[in-house]
CSV table of C-alpha atoms and ligand atoms in Angstrom, one decimal:
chain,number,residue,atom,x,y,z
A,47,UNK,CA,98.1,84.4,115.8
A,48,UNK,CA,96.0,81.7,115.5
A,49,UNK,CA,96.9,78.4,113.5
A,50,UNK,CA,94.1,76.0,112.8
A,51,UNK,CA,95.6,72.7,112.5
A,52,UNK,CA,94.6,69.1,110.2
A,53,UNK,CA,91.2,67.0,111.9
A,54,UNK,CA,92.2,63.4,113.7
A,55,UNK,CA,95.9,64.8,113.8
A,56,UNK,CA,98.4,61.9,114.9
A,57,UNK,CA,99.2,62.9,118.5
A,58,UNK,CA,102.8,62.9,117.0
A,59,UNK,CA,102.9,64.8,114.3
A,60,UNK,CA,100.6,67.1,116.7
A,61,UNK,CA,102.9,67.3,119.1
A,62,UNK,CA,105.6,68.3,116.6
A,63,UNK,CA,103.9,70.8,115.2
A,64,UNK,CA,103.6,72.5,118.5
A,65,UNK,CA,107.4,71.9,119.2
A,66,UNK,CA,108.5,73.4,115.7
A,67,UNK,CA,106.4,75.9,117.2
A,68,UNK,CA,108.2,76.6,120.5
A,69,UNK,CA,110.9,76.6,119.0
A,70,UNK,CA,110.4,80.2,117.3
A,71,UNK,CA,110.3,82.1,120.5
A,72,UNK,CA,106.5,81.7,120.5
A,73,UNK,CA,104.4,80.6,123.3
A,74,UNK,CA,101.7,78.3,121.9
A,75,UNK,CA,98.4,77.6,123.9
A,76,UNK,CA,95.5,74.5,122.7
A,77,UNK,CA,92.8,75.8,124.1
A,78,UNK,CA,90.7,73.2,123.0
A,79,UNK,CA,90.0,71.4,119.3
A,80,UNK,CA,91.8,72.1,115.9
A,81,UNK,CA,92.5,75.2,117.3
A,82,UNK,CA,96.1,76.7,118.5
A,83,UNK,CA,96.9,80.4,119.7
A,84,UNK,CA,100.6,81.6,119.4
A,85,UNK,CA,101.7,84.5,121.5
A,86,UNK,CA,104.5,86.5,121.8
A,87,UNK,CA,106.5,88.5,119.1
A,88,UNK,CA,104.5,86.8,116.1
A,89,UNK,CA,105.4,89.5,114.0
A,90,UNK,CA,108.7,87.9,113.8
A,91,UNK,CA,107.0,84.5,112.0
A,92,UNK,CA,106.2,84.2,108.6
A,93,UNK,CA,102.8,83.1,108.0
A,94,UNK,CA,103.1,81.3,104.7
A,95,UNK,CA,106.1,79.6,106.0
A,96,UNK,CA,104.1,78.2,108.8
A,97,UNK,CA,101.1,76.9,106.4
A,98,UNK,CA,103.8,74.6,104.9
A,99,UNK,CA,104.6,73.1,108.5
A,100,UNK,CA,103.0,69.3,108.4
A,101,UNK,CA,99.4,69.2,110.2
A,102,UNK,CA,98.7,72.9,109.8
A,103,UNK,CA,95.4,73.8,107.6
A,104,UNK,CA,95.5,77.5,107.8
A,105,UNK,CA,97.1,80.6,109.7
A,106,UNK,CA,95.5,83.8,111.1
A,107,UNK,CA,97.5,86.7,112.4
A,108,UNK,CA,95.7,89.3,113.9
A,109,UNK,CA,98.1,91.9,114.5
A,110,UNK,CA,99.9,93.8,112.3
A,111,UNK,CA,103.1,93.0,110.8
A,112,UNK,CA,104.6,96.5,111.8
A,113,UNK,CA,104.6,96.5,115.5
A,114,UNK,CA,106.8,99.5,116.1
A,115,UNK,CA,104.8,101.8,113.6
A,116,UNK,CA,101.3,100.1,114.7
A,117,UNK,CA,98.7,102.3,116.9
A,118,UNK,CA,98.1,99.5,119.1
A,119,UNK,CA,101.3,99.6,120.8
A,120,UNK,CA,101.8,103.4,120.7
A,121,UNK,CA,97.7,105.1,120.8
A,122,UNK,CA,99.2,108.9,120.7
A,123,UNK,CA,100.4,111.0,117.5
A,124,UNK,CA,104.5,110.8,116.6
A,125,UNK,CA,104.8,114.6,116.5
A,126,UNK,CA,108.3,115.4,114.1
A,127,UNK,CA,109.8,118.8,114.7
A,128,UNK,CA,111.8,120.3,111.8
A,129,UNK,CA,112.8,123.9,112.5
A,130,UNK,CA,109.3,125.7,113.7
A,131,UNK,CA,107.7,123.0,111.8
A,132,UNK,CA,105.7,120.5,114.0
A,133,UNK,CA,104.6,117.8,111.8
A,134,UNK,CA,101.9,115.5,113.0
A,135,UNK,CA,100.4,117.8,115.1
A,136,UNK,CA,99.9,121.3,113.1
A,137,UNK,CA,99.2,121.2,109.2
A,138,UNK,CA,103.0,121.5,107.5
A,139,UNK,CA,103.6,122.9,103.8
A,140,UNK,CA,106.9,121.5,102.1
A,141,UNK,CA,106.8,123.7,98.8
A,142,UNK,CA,109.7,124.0,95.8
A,143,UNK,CA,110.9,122.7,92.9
A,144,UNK,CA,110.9,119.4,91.4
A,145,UNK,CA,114.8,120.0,90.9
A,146,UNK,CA,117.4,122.4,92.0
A,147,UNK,CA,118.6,123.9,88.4
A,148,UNK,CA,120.5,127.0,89.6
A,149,UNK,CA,121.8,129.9,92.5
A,150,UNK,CA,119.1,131.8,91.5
A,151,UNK,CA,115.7,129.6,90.7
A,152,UNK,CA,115.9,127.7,94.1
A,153,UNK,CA,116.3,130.9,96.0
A,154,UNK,CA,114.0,132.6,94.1
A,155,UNK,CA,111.3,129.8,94.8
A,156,UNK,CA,112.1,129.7,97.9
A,157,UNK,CA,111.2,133.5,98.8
A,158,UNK,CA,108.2,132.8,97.3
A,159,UNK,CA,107.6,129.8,99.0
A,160,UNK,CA,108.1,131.6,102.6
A,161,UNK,CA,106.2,134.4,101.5
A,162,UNK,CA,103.5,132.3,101.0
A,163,UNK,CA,103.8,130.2,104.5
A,164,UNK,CA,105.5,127.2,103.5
A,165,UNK,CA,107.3,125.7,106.5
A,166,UNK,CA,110.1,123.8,104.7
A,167,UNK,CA,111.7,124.2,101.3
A,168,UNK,CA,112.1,121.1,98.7
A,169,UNK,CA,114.3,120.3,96.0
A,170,UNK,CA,115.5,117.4,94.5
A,171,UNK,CA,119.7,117.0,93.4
A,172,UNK,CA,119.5,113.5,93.1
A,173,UNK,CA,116.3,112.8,90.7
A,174,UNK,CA,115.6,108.9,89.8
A,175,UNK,CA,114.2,109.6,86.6
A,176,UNK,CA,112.4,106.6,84.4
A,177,UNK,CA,114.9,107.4,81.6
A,178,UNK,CA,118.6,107.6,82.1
A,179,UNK,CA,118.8,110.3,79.1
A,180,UNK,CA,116.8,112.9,81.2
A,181,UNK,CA,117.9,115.5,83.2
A,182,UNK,CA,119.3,113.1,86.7
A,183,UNK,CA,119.5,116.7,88.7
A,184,UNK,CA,122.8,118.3,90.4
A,185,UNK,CA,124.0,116.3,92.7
A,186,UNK,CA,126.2,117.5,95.4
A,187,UNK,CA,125.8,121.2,94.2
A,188,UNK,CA,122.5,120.7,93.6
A,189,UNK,CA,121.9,120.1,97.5
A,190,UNK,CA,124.5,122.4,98.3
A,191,UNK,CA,122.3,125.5,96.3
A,192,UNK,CA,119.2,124.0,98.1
A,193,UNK,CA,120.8,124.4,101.3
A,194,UNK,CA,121.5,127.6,100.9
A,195,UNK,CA,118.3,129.0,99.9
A,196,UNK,CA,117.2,127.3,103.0
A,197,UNK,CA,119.3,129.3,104.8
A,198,UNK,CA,118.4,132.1,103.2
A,199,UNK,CA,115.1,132.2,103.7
A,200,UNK,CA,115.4,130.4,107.2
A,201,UNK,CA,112.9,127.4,105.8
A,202,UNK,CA,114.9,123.7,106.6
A,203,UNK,CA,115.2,121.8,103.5
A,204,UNK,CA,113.7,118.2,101.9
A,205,UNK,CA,115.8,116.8,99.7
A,206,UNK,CA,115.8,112.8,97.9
A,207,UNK,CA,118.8,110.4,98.8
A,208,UNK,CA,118.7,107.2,96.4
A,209,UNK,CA,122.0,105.8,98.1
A,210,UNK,CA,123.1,105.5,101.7
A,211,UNK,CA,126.7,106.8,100.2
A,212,UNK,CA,125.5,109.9,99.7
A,213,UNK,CA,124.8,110.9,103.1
A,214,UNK,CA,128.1,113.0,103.6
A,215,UNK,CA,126.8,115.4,100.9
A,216,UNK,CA,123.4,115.4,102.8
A,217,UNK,CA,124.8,116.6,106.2
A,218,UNK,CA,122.7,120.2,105.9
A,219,UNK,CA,119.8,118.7,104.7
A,220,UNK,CA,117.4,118.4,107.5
A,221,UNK,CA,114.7,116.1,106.3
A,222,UNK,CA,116.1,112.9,103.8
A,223,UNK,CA,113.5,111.8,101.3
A,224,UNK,CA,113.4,108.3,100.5
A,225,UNK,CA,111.4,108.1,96.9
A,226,UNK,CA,108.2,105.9,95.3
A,227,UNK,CA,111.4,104.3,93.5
A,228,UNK,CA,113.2,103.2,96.8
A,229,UNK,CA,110.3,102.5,99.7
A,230,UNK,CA,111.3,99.1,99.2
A,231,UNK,CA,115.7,99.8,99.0
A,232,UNK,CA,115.8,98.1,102.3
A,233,UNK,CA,119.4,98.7,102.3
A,234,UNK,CA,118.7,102.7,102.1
A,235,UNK,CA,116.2,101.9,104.6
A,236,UNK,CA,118.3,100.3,107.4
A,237,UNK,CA,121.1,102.9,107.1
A,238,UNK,CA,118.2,105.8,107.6
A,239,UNK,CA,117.2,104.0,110.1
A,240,UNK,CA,120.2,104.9,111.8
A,241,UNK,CA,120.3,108.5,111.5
A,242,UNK,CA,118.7,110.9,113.3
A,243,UNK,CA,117.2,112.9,110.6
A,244,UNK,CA,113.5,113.1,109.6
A,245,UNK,CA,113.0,110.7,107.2
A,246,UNK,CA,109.7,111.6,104.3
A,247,UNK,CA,108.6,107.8,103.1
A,248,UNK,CA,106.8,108.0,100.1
A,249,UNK,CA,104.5,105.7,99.4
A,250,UNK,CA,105.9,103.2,96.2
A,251,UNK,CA,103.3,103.3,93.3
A,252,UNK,CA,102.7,99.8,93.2
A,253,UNK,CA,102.9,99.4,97.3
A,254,UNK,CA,99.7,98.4,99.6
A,255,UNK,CA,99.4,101.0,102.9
A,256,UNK,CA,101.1,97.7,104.7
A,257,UNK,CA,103.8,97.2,102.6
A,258,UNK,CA,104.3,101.3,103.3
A,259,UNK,CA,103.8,100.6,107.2
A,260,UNK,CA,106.9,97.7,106.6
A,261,UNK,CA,109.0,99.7,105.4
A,262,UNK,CA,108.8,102.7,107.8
A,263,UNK,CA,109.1,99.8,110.7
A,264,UNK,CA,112.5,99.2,109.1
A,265,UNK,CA,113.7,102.7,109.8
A,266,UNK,CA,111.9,102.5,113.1
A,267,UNK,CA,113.7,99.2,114.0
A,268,UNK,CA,117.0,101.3,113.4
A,269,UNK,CA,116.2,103.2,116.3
A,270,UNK,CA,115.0,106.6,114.2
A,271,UNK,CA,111.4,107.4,115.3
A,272,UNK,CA,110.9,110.3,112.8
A,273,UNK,CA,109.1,109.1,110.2
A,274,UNK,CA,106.5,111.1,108.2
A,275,UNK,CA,104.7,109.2,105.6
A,276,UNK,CA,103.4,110.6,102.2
A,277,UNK,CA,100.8,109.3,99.9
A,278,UNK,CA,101.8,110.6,96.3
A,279,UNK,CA,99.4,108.3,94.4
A,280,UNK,CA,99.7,104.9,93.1
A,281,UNK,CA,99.3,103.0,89.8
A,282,UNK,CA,95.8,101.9,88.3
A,283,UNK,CA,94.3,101.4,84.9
A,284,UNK,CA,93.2,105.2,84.6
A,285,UNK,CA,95.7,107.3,82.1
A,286,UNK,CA,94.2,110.5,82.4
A,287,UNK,CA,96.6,111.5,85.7
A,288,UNK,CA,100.2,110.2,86.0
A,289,UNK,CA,99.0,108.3,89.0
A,290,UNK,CA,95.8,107.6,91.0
A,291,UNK,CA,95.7,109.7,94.6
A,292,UNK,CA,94.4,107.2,97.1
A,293,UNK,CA,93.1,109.8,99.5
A,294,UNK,CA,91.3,107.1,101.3
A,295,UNK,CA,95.0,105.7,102.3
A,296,UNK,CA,94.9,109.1,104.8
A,297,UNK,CA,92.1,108.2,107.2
A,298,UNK,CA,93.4,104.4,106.9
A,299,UNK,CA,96.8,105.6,107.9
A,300,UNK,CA,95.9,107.2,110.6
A,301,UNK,CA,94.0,104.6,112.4
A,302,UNK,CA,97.0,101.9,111.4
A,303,UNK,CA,99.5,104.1,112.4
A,304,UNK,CA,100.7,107.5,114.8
A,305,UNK,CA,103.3,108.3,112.3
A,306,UNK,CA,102.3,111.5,110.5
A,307,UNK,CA,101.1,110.9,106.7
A,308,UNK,CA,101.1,114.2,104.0
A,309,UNK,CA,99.7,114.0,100.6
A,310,UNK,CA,102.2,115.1,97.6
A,311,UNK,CA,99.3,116.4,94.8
A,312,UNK,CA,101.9,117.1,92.4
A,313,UNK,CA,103.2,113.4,91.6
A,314,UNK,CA,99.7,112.0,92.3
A,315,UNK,CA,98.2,113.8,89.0
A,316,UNK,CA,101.0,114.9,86.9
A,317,UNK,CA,99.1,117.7,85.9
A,318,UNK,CA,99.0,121.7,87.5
A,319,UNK,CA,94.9,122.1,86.9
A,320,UNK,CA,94.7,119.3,89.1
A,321,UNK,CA,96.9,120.0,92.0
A,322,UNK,CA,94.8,122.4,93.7
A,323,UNK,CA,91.7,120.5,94.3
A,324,UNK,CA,94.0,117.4,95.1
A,325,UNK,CA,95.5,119.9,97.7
A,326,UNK,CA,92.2,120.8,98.8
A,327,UNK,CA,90.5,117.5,99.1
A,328,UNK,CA,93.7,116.0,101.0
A,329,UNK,CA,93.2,118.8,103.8
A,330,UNK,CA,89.9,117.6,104.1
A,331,UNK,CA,90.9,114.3,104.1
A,332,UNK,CA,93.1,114.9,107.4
A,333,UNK,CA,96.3,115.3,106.1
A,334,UNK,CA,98.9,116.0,108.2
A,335,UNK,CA,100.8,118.1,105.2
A,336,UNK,CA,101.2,118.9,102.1
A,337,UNK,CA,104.4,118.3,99.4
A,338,UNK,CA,103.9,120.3,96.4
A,339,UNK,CA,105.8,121.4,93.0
A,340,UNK,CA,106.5,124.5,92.1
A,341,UNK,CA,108.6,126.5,89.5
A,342,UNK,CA,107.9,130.4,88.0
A,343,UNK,CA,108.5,129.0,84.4
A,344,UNK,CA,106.7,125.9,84.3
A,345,UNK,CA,107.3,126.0,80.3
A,346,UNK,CA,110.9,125.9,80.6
A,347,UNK,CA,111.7,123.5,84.2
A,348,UNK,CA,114.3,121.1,83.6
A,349,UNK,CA,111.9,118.2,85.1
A,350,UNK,CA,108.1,117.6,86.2
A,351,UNK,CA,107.2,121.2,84.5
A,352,UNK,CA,103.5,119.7,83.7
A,353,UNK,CA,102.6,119.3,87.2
A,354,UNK,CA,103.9,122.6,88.7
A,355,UNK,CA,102.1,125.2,90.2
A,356,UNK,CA,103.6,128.5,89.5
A,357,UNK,CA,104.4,130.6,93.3
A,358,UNK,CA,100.6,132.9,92.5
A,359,UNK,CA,98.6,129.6,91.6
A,360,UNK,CA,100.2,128.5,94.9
A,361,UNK,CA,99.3,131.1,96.8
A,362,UNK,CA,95.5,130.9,95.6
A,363,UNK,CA,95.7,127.3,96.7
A,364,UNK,CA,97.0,127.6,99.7
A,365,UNK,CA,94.0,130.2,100.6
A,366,UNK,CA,91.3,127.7,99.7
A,367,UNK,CA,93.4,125.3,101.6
A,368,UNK,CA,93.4,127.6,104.7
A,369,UNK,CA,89.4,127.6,104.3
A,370,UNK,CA,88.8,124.1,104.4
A,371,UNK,CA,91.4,123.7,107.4
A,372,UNK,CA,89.4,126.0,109.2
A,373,UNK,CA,86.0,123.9,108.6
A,374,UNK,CA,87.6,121.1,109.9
A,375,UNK,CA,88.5,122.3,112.7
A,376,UNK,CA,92.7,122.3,112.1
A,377,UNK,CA,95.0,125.4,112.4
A,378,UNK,CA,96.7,125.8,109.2
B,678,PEP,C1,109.9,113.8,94.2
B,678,PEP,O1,109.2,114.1,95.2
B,678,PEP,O2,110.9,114.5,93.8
B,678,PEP,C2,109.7,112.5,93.5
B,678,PEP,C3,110.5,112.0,92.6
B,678,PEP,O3,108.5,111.9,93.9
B,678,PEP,P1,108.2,110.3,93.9
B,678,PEP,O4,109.3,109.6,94.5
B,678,PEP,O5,106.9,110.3,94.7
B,678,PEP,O6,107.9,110.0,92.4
B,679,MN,MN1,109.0,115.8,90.5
């Protein structure tokens, strides 16, 4: 980090500066002029704190606030096994519903789903929905239906938690979803971070790829190096899709970061006629994954029934998916 400091500084006020400085944990060095270099663990130092220190005129950092989840410190791929899913290193499908509604929709999906090569099985039971007079999803038997589809169908299961008290409920669930909603519930954060569980961190609609990066380095600080990110598209002035799909945020992630990052099509759009090209273009962006929605009666699905694919539509996707893997080069 560099700090360029005021011209004709006092050498008192100077040498203060570089005390306050010390005093952080830092080691500072003057090699020469207006100019000081800070070592150490500057991550820990806030830089618009420091512009306010007296004799300071501006602040550089040139790392990255996210040390744990940076490349620099850590060049190779985090590779996250789930059942015979290796995500990070080959192409992973999470596929099913938006919401668990009964016995027989999430296991039926869920056939479907393995049928068609998906390697895990999702289904929210705790849904935050915008509106609190919409279907909120089944809770505890919600996930408890979910888990045994997964069983069923031997595909591990991805399922939301919004609160660190549910995690008794979520004791089968092998891969705990942390929402858009709540990438910034740092409280939800820290206690995942604790766990041992995959954690999917979805990218917030209104959240830069840093502030994404952050907030997987909170679960990382915990101690819990299985993260996998997902992009699942962010807010912008366009109202013809539910959100904007950065696709660019894929290639940008993967040279910021070795955590894994999928692409969830179905959120991104809002709508089923786009979900298959969004599928296709975010294989060829370099995807690690894919998250997508699906339900046999669109019409009639208690929540999200506009974007989902039904299992056949699926199917054809994945197909055009598996052709584009293959011309980049990636086993799918
Ligand atoms: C979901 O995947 O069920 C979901 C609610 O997505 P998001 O948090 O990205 O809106
Ligand atoms: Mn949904």
């Amino acid at each position: 980090m560099f700090i360029l400091t005021e011209k004709n500084q006092a050498a008192a006020v100077q040498q203060a500066l570089r005390q306050r400085l010390k005093d952080t944990g830092v080691t500072v060095a003057h090699p020469g002029g207006e100019v000081l270099v800070l070592e150490g663990e500057t991550f820990r130092l806030d830089g618009e704190s420091l512009r306010l220190l007296p004799g300071v005129r501006a602040v550089q950092r040139l790392t990255e606030p996210y040390p744990l989840a940076a490349r620099t410190g850590h060049p190779e791929d985090t590779v996250v096994s789930v059942g015979k899913a290796r995500i990070g290193q080959d192409f992973c499908l999470i596929a099913g519903p938006c919401a668990v509604e009964s016995s027989e929709q999430v296991t039926s999906i869920a056939r479907q789903m393995s049928a068609a090569g998906a390697q895990l099985l999702r289904g929210g039971a705790f849904k935050p929905r915008t509106s609190p007079y919409t279907f909120g999803g089944l809770g505890a038997e919600g996930l408890e239906l979910l888990c045994r589809a997964g069983r069923e169908t031997g595909l591990p299961v991805v399922s939301e938690i919004t609160d660190p008290r549910q995690l008794p409920l979520f004791r089968e669930v092998d891969v705990l979803q942390v929402g858009a909603r709540n990438m910034q519930n740092f409280e939800l954060l820290r206690e995942l971070g604790r766990q041992e569980k995959p954690v999917l961190l979805k990218r917030s609609f209104g959240a830069t790829v840093t502030e994404l990066l952050q907030a997987a380095e909170y679960i990382l600080a915990g101690g819990n190096e299985r993260v996998i990110l997902c992009e699942r598209g962010i807010r912008t002035f366009e109202k013809y899709t539910r959100n904007t799909l950065d696709l660019s945020a894929v290639p940008i992630i993967h040279e910021k970061t070795h955590l894994p990052i999928i692409v969830d099509p179905s959120h991104a759009t809002g709508k089923a006629n786009l979900v298959e090209p969004m599928m296709i273009a975010a294989v060829a962006a370099g995807a690690d994954g894919l998250e997508v929605e699906v339900h046999y009666d669109p019409q009639h699905a208690w929540s999200d029934g506009a974007q989902c694919l039904t299992p056949d539509a699926f199917a054809q996707a994945m197909a055009k998916c598996r052709q584009v893997a293959w011309a980049i080069g990636r086993e799918m």
